[in-house]
Tab-separated table of C-alpha atoms and ligand atoms in Angstrom:
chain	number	residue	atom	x	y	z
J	1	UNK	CA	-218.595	-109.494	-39.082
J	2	UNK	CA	-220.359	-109.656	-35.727
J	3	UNK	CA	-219.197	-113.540	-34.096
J	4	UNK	CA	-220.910	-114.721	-30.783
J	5	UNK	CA	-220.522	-118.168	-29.366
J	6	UNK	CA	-222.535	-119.800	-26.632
J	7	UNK	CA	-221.237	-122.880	-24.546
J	8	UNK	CA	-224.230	-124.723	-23.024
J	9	UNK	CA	-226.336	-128.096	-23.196
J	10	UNK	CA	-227.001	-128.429	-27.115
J	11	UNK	CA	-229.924	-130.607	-28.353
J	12	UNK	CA	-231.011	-130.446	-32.459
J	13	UNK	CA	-233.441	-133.003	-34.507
J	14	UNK	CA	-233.408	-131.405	-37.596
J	15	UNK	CA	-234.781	-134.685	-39.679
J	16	UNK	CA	-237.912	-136.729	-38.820
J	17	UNK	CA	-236.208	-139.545	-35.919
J	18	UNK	CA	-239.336	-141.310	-37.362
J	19	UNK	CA	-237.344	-141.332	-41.079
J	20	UNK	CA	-234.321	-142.524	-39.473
J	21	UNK	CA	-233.186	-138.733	-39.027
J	22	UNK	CA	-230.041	-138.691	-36.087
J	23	UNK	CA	-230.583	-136.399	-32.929
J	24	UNK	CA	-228.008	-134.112	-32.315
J	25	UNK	CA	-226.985	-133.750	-29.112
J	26	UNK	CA	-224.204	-132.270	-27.233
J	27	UNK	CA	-223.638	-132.228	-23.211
J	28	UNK	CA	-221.280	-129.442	-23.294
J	29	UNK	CA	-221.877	-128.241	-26.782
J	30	UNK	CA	-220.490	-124.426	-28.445
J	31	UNK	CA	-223.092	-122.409	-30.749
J	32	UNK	CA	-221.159	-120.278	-33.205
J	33	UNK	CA	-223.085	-117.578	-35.106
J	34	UNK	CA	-222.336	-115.016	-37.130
J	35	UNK	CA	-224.425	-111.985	-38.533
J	36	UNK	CA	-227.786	-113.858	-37.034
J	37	UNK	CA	-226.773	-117.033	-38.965
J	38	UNK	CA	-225.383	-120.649	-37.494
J	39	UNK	CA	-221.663	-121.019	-38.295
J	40	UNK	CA	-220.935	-123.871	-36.187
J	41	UNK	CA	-222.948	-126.722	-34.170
J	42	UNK	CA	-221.160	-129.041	-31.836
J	43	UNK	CA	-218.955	-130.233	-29.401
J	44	UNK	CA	-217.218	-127.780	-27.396
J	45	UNK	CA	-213.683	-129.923	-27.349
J	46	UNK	CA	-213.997	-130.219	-31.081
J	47	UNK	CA	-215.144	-127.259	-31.784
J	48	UNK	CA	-212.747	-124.752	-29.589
J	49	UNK	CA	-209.991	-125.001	-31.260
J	50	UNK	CA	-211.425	-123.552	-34.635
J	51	UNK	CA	-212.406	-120.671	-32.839
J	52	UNK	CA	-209.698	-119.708	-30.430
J	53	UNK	CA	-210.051	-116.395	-29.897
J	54	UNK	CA	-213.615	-115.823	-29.025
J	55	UNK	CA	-215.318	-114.473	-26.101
J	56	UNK	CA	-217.389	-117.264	-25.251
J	57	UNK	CA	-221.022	-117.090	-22.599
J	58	UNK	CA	-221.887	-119.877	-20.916
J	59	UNK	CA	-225.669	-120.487	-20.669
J	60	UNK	CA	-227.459	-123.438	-17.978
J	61	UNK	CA	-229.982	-124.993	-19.635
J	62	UNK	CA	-231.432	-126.894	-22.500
J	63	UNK	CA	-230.335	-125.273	-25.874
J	64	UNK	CA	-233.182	-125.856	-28.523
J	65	UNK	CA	-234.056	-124.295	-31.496
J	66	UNK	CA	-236.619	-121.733	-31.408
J	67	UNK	CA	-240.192	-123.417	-32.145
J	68	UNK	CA	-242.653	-122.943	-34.957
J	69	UNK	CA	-246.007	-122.735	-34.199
J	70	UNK	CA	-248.012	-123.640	-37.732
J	71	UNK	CA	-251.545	-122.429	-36.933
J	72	UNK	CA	-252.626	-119.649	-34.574
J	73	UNK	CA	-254.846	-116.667	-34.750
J	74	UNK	CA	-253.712	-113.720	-33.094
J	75	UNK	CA	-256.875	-111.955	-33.319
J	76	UNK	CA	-258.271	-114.417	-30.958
J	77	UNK	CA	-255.490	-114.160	-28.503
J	78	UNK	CA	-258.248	-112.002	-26.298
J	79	UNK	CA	-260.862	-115.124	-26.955
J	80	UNK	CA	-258.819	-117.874	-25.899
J	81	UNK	CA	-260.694	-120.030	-22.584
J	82	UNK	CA	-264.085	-118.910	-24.105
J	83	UNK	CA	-266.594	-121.354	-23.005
J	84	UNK	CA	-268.653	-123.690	-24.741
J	85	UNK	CA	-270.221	-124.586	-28.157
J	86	UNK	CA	-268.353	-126.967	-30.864
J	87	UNK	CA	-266.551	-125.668	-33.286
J	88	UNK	CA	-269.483	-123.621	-35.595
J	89	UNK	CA	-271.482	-122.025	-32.828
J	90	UNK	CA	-268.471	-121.122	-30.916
J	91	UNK	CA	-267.256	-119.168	-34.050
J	92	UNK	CA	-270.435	-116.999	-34.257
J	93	UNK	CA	-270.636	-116.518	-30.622
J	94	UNK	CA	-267.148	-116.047	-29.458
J	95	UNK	CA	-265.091	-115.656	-32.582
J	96	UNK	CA	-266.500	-113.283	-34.980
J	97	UNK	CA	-267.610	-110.648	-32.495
J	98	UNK	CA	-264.015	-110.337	-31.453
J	99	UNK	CA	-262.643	-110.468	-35.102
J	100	UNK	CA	-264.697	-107.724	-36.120
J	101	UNK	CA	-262.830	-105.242	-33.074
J	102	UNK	CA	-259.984	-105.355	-35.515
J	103	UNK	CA	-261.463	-102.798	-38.141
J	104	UNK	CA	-260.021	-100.802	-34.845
J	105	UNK	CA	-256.525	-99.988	-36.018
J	106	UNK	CA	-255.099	-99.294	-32.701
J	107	UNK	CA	-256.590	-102.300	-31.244
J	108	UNK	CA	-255.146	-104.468	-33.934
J	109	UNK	CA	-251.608	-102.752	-32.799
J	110	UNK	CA	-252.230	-103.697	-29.168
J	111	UNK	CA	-252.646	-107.268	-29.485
J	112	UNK	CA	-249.992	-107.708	-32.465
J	113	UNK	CA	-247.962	-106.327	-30.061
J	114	UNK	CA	-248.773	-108.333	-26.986
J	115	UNK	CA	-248.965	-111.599	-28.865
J	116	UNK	CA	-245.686	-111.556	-30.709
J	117	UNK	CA	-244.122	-110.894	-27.294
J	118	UNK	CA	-246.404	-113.490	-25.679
J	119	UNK	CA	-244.873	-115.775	-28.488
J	120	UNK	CA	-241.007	-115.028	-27.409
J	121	UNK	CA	-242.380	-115.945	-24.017
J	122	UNK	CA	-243.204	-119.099	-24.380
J	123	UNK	CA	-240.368	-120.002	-26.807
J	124	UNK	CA	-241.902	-119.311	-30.254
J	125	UNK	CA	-239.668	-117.362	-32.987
J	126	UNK	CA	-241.489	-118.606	-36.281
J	127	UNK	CA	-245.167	-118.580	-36.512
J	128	UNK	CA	-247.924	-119.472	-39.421
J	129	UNK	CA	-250.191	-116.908	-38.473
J	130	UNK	CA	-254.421	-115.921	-39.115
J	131	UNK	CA	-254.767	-112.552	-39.205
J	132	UNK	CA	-258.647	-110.790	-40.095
J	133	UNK	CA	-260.480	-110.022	-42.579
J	134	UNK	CA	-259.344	-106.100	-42.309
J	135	UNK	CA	-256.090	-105.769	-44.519
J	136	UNK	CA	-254.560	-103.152	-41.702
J	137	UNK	CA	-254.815	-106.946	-39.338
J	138	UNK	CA	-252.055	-107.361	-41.601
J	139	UNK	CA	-250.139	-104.194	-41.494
J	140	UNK	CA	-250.118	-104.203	-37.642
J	141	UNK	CA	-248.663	-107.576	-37.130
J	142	UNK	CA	-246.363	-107.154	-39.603
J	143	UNK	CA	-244.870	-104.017	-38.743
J	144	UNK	CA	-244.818	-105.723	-35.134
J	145	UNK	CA	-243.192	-108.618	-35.931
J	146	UNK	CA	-240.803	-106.214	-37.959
J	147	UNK	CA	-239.716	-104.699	-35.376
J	148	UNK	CA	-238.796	-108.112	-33.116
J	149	UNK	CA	-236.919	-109.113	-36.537
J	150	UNK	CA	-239.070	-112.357	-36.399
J	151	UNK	CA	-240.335	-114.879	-38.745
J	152	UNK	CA	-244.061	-114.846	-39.327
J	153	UNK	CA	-246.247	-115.677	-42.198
J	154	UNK	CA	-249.807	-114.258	-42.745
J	155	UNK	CA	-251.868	-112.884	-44.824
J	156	UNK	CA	-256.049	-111.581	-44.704
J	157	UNK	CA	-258.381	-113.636	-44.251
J	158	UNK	CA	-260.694	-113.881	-47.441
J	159	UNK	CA	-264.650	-114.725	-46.546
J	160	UNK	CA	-266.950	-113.660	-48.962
J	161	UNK	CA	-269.582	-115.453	-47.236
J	162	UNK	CA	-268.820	-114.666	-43.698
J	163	UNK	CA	-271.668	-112.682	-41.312
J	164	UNK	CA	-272.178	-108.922	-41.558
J	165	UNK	CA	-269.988	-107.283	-39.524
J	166	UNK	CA	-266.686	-109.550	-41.113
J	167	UNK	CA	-266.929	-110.069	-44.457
J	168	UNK	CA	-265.237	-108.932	-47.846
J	169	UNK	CA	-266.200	-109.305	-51.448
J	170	UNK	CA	-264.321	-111.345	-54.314
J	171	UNK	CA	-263.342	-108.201	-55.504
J	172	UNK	CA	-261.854	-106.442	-52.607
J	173	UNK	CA	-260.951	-109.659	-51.018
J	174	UNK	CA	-258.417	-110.071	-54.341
J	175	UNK	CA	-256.691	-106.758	-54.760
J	176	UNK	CA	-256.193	-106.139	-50.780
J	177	UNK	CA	-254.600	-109.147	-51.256
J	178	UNK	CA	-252.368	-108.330	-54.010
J	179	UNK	CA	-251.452	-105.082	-52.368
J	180	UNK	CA	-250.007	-106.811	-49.046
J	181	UNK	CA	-248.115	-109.287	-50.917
J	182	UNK	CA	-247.005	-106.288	-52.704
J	183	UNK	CA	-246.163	-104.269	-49.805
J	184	UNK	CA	-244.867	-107.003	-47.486
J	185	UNK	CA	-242.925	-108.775	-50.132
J	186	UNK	CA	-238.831	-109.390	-49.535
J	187	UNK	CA	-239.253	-107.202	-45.968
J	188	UNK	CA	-237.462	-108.502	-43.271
J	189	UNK	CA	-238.289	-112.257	-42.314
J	190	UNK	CA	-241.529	-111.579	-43.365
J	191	UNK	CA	-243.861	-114.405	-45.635
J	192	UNK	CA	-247.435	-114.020	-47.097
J	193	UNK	CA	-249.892	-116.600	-46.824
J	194	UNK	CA	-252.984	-116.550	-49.161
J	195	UNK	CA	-255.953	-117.463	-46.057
J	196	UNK	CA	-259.193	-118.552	-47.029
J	197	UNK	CA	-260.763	-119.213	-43.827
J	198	UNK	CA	-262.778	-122.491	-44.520
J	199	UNK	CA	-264.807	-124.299	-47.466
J	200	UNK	CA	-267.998	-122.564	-45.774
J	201	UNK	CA	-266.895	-118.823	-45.691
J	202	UNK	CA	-265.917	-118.417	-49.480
J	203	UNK	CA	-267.716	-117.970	-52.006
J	204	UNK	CA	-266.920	-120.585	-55.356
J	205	UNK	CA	-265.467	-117.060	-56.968
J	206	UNK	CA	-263.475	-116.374	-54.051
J	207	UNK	CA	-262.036	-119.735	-53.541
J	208	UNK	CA	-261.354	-120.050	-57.540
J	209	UNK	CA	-259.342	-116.472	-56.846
J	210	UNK	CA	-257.366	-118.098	-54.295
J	211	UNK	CA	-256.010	-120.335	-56.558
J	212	UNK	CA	-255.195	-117.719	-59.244
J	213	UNK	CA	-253.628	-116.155	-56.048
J	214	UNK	CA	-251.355	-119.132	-55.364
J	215	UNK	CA	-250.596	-119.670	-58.611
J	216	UNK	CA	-249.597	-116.126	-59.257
J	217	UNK	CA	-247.307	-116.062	-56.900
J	218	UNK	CA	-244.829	-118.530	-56.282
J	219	UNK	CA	-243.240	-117.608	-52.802
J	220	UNK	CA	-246.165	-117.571	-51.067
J	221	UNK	CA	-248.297	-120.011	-49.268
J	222	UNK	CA	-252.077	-121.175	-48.726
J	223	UNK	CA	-253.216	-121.566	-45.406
J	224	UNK	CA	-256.824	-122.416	-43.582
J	225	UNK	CA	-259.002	-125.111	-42.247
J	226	UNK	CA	-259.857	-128.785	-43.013
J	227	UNK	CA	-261.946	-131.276	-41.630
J	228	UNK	CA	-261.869	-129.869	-37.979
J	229	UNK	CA	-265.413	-130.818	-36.922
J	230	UNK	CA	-267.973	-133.345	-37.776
J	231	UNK	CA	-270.932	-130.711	-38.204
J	232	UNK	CA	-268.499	-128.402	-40.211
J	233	UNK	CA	-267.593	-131.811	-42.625
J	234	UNK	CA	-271.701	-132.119	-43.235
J	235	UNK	CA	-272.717	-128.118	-43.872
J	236	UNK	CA	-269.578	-128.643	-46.460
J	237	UNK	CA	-270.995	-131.783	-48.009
J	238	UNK	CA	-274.524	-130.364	-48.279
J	239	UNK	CA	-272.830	-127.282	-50.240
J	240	UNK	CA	-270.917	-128.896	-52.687
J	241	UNK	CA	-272.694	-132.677	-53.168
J	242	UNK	CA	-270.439	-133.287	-56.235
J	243	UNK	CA	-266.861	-133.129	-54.027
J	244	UNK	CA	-265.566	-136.314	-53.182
J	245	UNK	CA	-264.629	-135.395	-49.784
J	246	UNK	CA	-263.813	-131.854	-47.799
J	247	UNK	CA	-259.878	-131.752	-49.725
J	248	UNK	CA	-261.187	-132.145	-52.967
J	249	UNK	CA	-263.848	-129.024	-52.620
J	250	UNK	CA	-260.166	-126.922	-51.971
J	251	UNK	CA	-258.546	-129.668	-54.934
J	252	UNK	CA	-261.076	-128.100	-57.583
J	253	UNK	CA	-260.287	-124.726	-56.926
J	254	UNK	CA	-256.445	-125.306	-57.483
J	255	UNK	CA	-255.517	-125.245	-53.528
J	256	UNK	CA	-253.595	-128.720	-53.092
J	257	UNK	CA	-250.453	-127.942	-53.611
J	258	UNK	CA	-246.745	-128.254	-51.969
J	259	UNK	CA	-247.670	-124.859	-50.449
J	260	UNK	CA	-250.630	-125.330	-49.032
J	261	UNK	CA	-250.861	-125.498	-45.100
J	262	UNK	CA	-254.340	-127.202	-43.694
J	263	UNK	CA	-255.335	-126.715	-39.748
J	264	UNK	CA	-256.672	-129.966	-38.062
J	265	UNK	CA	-257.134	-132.267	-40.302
J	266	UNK	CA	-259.104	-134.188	-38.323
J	267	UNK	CA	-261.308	-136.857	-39.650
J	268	UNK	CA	-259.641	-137.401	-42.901
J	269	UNK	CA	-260.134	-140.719	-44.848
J	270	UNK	CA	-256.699	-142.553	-46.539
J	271	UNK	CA	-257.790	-140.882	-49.839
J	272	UNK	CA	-257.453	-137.426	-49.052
J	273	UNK	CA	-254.483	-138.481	-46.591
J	274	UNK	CA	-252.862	-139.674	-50.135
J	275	UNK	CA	-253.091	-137.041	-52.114
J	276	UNK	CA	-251.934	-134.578	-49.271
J	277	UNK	CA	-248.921	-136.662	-49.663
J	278	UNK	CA	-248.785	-136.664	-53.237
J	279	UNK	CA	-249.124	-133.019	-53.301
J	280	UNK	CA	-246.802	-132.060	-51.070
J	281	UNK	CA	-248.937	-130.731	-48.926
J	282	UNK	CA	-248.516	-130.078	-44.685
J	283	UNK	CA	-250.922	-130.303	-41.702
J	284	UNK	CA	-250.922	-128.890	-39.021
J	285	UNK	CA	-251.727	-130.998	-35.812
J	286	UNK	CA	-253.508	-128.691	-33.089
J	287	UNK	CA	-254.049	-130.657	-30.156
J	288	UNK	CA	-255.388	-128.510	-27.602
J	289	UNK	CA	-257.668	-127.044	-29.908
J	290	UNK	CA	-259.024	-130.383	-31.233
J	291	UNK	CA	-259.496	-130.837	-27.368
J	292	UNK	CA	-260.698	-127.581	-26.018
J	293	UNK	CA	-263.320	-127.569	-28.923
J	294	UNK	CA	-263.935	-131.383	-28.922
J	295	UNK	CA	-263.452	-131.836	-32.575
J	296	UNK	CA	-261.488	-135.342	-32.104
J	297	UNK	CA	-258.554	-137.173	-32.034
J	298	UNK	CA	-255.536	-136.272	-35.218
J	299	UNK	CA	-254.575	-139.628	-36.514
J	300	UNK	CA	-250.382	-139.092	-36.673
J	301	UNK	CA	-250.165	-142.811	-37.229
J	302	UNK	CA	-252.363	-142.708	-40.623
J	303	UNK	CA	-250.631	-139.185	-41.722
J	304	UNK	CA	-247.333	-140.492	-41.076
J	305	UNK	CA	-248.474	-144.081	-43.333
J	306	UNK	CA	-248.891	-141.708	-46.523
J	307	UNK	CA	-246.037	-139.553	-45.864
J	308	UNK	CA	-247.862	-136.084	-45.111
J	309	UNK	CA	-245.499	-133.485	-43.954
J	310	UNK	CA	-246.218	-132.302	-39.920
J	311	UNK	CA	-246.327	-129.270	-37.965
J	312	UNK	CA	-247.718	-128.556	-34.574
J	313	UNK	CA	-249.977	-125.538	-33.829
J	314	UNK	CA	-251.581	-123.999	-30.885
J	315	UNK	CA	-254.242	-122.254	-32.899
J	316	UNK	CA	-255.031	-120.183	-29.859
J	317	UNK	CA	-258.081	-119.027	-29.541
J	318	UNK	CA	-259.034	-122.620	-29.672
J	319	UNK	CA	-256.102	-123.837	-28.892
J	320	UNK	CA	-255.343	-123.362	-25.088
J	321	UNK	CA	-251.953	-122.166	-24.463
J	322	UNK	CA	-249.284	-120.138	-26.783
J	323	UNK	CA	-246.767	-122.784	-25.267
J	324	UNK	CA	-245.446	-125.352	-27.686
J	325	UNK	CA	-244.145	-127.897	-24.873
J	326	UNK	CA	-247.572	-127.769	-23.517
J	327	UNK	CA	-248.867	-128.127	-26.610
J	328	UNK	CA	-246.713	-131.468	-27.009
J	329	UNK	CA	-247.695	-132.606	-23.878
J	330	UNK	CA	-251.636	-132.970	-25.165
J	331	UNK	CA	-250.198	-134.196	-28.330
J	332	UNK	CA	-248.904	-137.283	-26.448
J	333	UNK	CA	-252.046	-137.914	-24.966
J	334	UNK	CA	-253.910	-137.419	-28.310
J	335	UNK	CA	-251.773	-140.289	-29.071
J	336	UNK	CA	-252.061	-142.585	-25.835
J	337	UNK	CA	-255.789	-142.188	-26.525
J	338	UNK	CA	-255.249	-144.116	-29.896
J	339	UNK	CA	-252.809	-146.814	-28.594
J	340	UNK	CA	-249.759	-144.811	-30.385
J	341	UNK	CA	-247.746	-142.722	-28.204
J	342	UNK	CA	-245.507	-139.694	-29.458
J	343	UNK	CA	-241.678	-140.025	-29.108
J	344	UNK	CA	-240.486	-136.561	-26.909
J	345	UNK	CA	-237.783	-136.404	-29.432
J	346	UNK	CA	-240.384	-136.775	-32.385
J	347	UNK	CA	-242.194	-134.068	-30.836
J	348	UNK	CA	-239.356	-131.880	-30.596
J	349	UNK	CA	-238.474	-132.566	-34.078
J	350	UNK	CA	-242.312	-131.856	-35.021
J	351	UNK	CA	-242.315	-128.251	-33.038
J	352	UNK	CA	-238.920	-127.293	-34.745
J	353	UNK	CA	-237.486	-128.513	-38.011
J	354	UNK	CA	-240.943	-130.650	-38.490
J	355	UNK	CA	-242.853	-127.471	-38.409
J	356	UNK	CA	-240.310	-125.555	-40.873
J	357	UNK	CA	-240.624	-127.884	-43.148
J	358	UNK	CA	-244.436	-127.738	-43.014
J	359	UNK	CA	-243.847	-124.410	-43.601
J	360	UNK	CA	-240.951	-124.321	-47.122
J	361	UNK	CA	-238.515	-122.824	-44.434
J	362	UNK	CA	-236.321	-125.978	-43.122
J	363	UNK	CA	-233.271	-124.148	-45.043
J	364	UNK	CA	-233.505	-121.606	-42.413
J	365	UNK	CA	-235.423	-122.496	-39.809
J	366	UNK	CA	-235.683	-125.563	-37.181
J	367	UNK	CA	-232.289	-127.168	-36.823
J	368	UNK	CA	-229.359	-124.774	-35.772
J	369	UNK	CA	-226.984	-126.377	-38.793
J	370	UNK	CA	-224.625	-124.223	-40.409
J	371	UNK	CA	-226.333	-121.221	-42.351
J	372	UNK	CA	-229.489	-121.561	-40.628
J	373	UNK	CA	-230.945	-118.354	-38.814
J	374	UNK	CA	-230.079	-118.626	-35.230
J	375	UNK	CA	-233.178	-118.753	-33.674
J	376	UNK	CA	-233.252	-120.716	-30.246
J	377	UNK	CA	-234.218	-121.307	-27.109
J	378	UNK	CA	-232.733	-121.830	-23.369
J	379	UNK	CA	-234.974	-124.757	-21.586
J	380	UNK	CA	-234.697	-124.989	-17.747
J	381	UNK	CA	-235.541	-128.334	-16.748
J	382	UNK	CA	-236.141	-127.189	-13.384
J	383	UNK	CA	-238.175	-124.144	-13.863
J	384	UNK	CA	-240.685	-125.263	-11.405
J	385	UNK	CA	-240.021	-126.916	-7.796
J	386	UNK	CA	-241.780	-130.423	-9.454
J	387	UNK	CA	-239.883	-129.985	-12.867
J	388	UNK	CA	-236.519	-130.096	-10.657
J	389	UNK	CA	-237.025	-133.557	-8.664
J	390	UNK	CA	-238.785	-135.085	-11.698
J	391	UNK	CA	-235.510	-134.136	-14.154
J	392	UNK	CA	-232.784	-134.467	-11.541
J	393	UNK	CA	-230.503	-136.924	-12.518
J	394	UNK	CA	-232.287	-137.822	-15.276
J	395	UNK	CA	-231.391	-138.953	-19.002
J	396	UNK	CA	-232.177	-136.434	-21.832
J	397	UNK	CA	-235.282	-138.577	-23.107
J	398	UNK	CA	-236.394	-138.151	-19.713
J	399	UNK	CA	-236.039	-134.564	-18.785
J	400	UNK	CA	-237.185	-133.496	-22.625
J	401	UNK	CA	-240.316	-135.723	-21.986
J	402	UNK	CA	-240.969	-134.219	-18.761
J	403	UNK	CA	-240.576	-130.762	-19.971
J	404	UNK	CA	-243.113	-131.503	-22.447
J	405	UNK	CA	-245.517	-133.115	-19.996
J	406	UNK	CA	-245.124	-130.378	-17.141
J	407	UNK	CA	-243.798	-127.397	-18.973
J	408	UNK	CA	-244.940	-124.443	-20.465
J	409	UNK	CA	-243.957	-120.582	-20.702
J	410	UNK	CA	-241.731	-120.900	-17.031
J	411	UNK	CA	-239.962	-123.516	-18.666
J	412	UNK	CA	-238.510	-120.712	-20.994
J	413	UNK	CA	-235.434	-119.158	-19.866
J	414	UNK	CA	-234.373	-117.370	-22.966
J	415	UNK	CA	-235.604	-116.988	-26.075
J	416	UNK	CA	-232.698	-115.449	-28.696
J	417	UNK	CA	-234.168	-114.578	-32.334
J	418	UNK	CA	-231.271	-113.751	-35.130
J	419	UNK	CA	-228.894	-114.494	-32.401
J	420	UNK	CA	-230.022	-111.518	-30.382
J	421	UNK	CA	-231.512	-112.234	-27.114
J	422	UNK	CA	-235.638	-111.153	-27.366
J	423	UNK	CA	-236.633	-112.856	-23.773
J	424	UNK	CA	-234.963	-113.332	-20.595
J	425	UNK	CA	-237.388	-114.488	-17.523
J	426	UNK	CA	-236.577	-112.611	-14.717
F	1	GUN	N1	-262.512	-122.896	-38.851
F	1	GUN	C1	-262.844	-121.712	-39.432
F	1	GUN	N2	-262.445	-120.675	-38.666
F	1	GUN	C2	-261.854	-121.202	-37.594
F	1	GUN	C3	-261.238	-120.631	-36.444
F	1	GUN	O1	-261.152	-119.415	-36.259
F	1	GUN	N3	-260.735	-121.514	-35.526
F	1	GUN	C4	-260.796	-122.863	-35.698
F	1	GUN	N4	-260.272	-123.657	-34.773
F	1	GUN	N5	-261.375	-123.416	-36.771
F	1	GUN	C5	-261.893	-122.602	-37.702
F	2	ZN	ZN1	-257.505	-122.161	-36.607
């Protein structure tokens, strides 16, 4: 039995504020964890006396729970601030030239490497991740994020129909497949994902397989694209005329489910918005990407209406920075550009428990209650020289908002995974 406390600023949402969830905060709060888990959340006079005898460090800061990033590529993390060309041209031009550098073994180690740790940097322990086509994509960030004792989901990415140098077959797509779940499953903090890459890279057999996949196996998840761009939404509607829409092409093949994870999301009418919700289904809400690629403006207001469960990602290469406060900071103005403004403590919520739950992980992930994996992070509201006369003497709202407007990877001071410290800046 291995206890550790920390005494610092503590700040939790673990439910939706926008659901009437509570925030939890604590000015002088104690984190008690045992074995990697959360044994105690709270105030450090209440608290204290349960635990009398423990050797307590004090940390300055912002306490937060470690953030979940539910959509990024890490094959792209090489590709990111590649310029021009909407979302189909800047695939072939930038994309899938760099993809195809991962049949490269030891390349695919190098960047796992550098973007897990490029993740603890900016604050992110949990991560919904696109790997390749090439099954060893897999293998190398796996046995990376193995090694950092993190929690990332992933899986190969199946497209049958994808250009020369990047493509797989229904056949091999399948039992590569099989054999990762196989040889990933129940290892360390580890979680498959089933990842089609979009409607227009599979195949009718290979997206049928994916649902045989998913249905197969019941602890995984299905993860890939929707209605990102307006000239992707018409080269799917010209392929399959008979769809009612871009969610029910993935619907026929069996992929709506309360597993399935869809990027962007973009221009989605109430119908498909609806049966997300009725599904169970999560989006993930990718700002900078919908931004840096000028695919448009996510509609929270209309997902929230129908209920569909939230996550933020980065989706770097697209997306623009691996930082999740950053990334909050463009979701805001995503929403002041439609009249509907995002709440810094719904944000927070959204890059933490929000995301987990996105993800089927908010009994261990996202909130720092009891029995949760203690996974957090150490804000410093004055990492930068503006950051400290903009939060001094300021109220939480204010200094959480302004870490999310003018914050990024300096604003992380630590980053602890498992209760073990995995990032200190210098
Ligand atoms: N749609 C299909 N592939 C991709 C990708 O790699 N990035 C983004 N943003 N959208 C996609
Ligand atoms: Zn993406």
């Amino acid at each position: 039995m291995t206890l550790q406390a920390f005494r610092a600023e503590l700040l939790s949402v673990p439910e939706d504020p926008a659901q009437g969830g509570t925030i939890r905060h604590h000015e002088d709060g104690l984190l008690v964890i045992e074995d990697g888990l959360v044994v105690a959340f709270g105030a450090h006079a209440d608290l204290a006396p349960r635990f009398p005898d423990l050797s307590v460090e004090r940390l300055s800061g912002l306490l937060v729970p470690g953030f979940v990033d539910t959509h990024i590529h890490y094959p792209q993390t090489d590709s990111i601030a590649a310029y021009g060309g909407q979302l189909l041209e800047w695939l072939e031009r930038h994309i899938f030239p760099a993809e195809a550098a991962f049949a490269d073994r030891a390349h695919a180690d190098a960047v796992a490497a550098f973007f897990l740790d490029e993740l603890l940097r900016n604050g992110t322990t949990s991560a919904l991740v696109f790997a390749t086509v090439h099954a060893q994509s897999v293998d190398a960030l796996f046995e990376a994020a193995l090694t950092r004792n993190m929690r990332i989901v992933s899986g190969k990415v199946l497209m049958d129909l994808g250009p020369e140098m990047l493509h797989d077959s229904v056949e091999t797509g399948r039992a590569e497949t099989e054999a990762l779940i196989s040889r990933w499953r129940g290892r360390g903090r580890l979680g498959y994902a089933v990842t089609p890459r979009f409607a227009l890279t599979s195949s009718d057999a290979q997206l049928a397989g994916v649902g045989d996949l998913v249905a197969a196996h019941p602890e995984i998840l299905m993860h890939t694209h929707l209605a990102e761009n307006l000239g992707e939404i018409a080269a799917v509607a010209d392929r399959f005329p008979t769809a009612r829409d871009y969610l029910d092409v993935y619907d026929r093949f069996g992929l709506v489910g309360p597993r399935s994870v869809f990027a962007h999301c973009v221009h989605l009418e109430d119908r498909s918005l609806a049966r997300m919700s009725d599904a169970g289904s999560s989006i993930a809400f990718c700002p900078t990407s919908n931004l840096f690629l000028g695919s448009g403006l996510f509609d929270l207001v209309a997902a929230d209406r129908h209920g569909v469960k939230i996550g933020i990602g980065t989706d770097v290469g697209a997306g623009t920075s691996f930082s999740l406060l950053a990334t909050l900071g463009e979701a805001y103005k995503v929403g002041q550009m439609r009249g509907t403004p995002l709440d810094p403590f719904r944000a927070l919520y959204l890059a933490t428990a929000g995301g987990a739950r996105a993800l089927g992980l908010a009994d261990r992930i996202g909130g720092l209650q009891p029995g949760q994996e203690a996974d957090f992070v150490l804000l410093d509201p004055a990492a930068t020289p503006l950051l400290a006369r903009r939060t001094a003497g300021a109220s939480l709202a204010g200094r959480l908002f302004a870490l999310q407007i003018l914050g990024d990877d300096r604003a992380i001071a630590r980053t602890y995974v498992a209760g073990n410290l995995a990032w200190a800046r210098s």
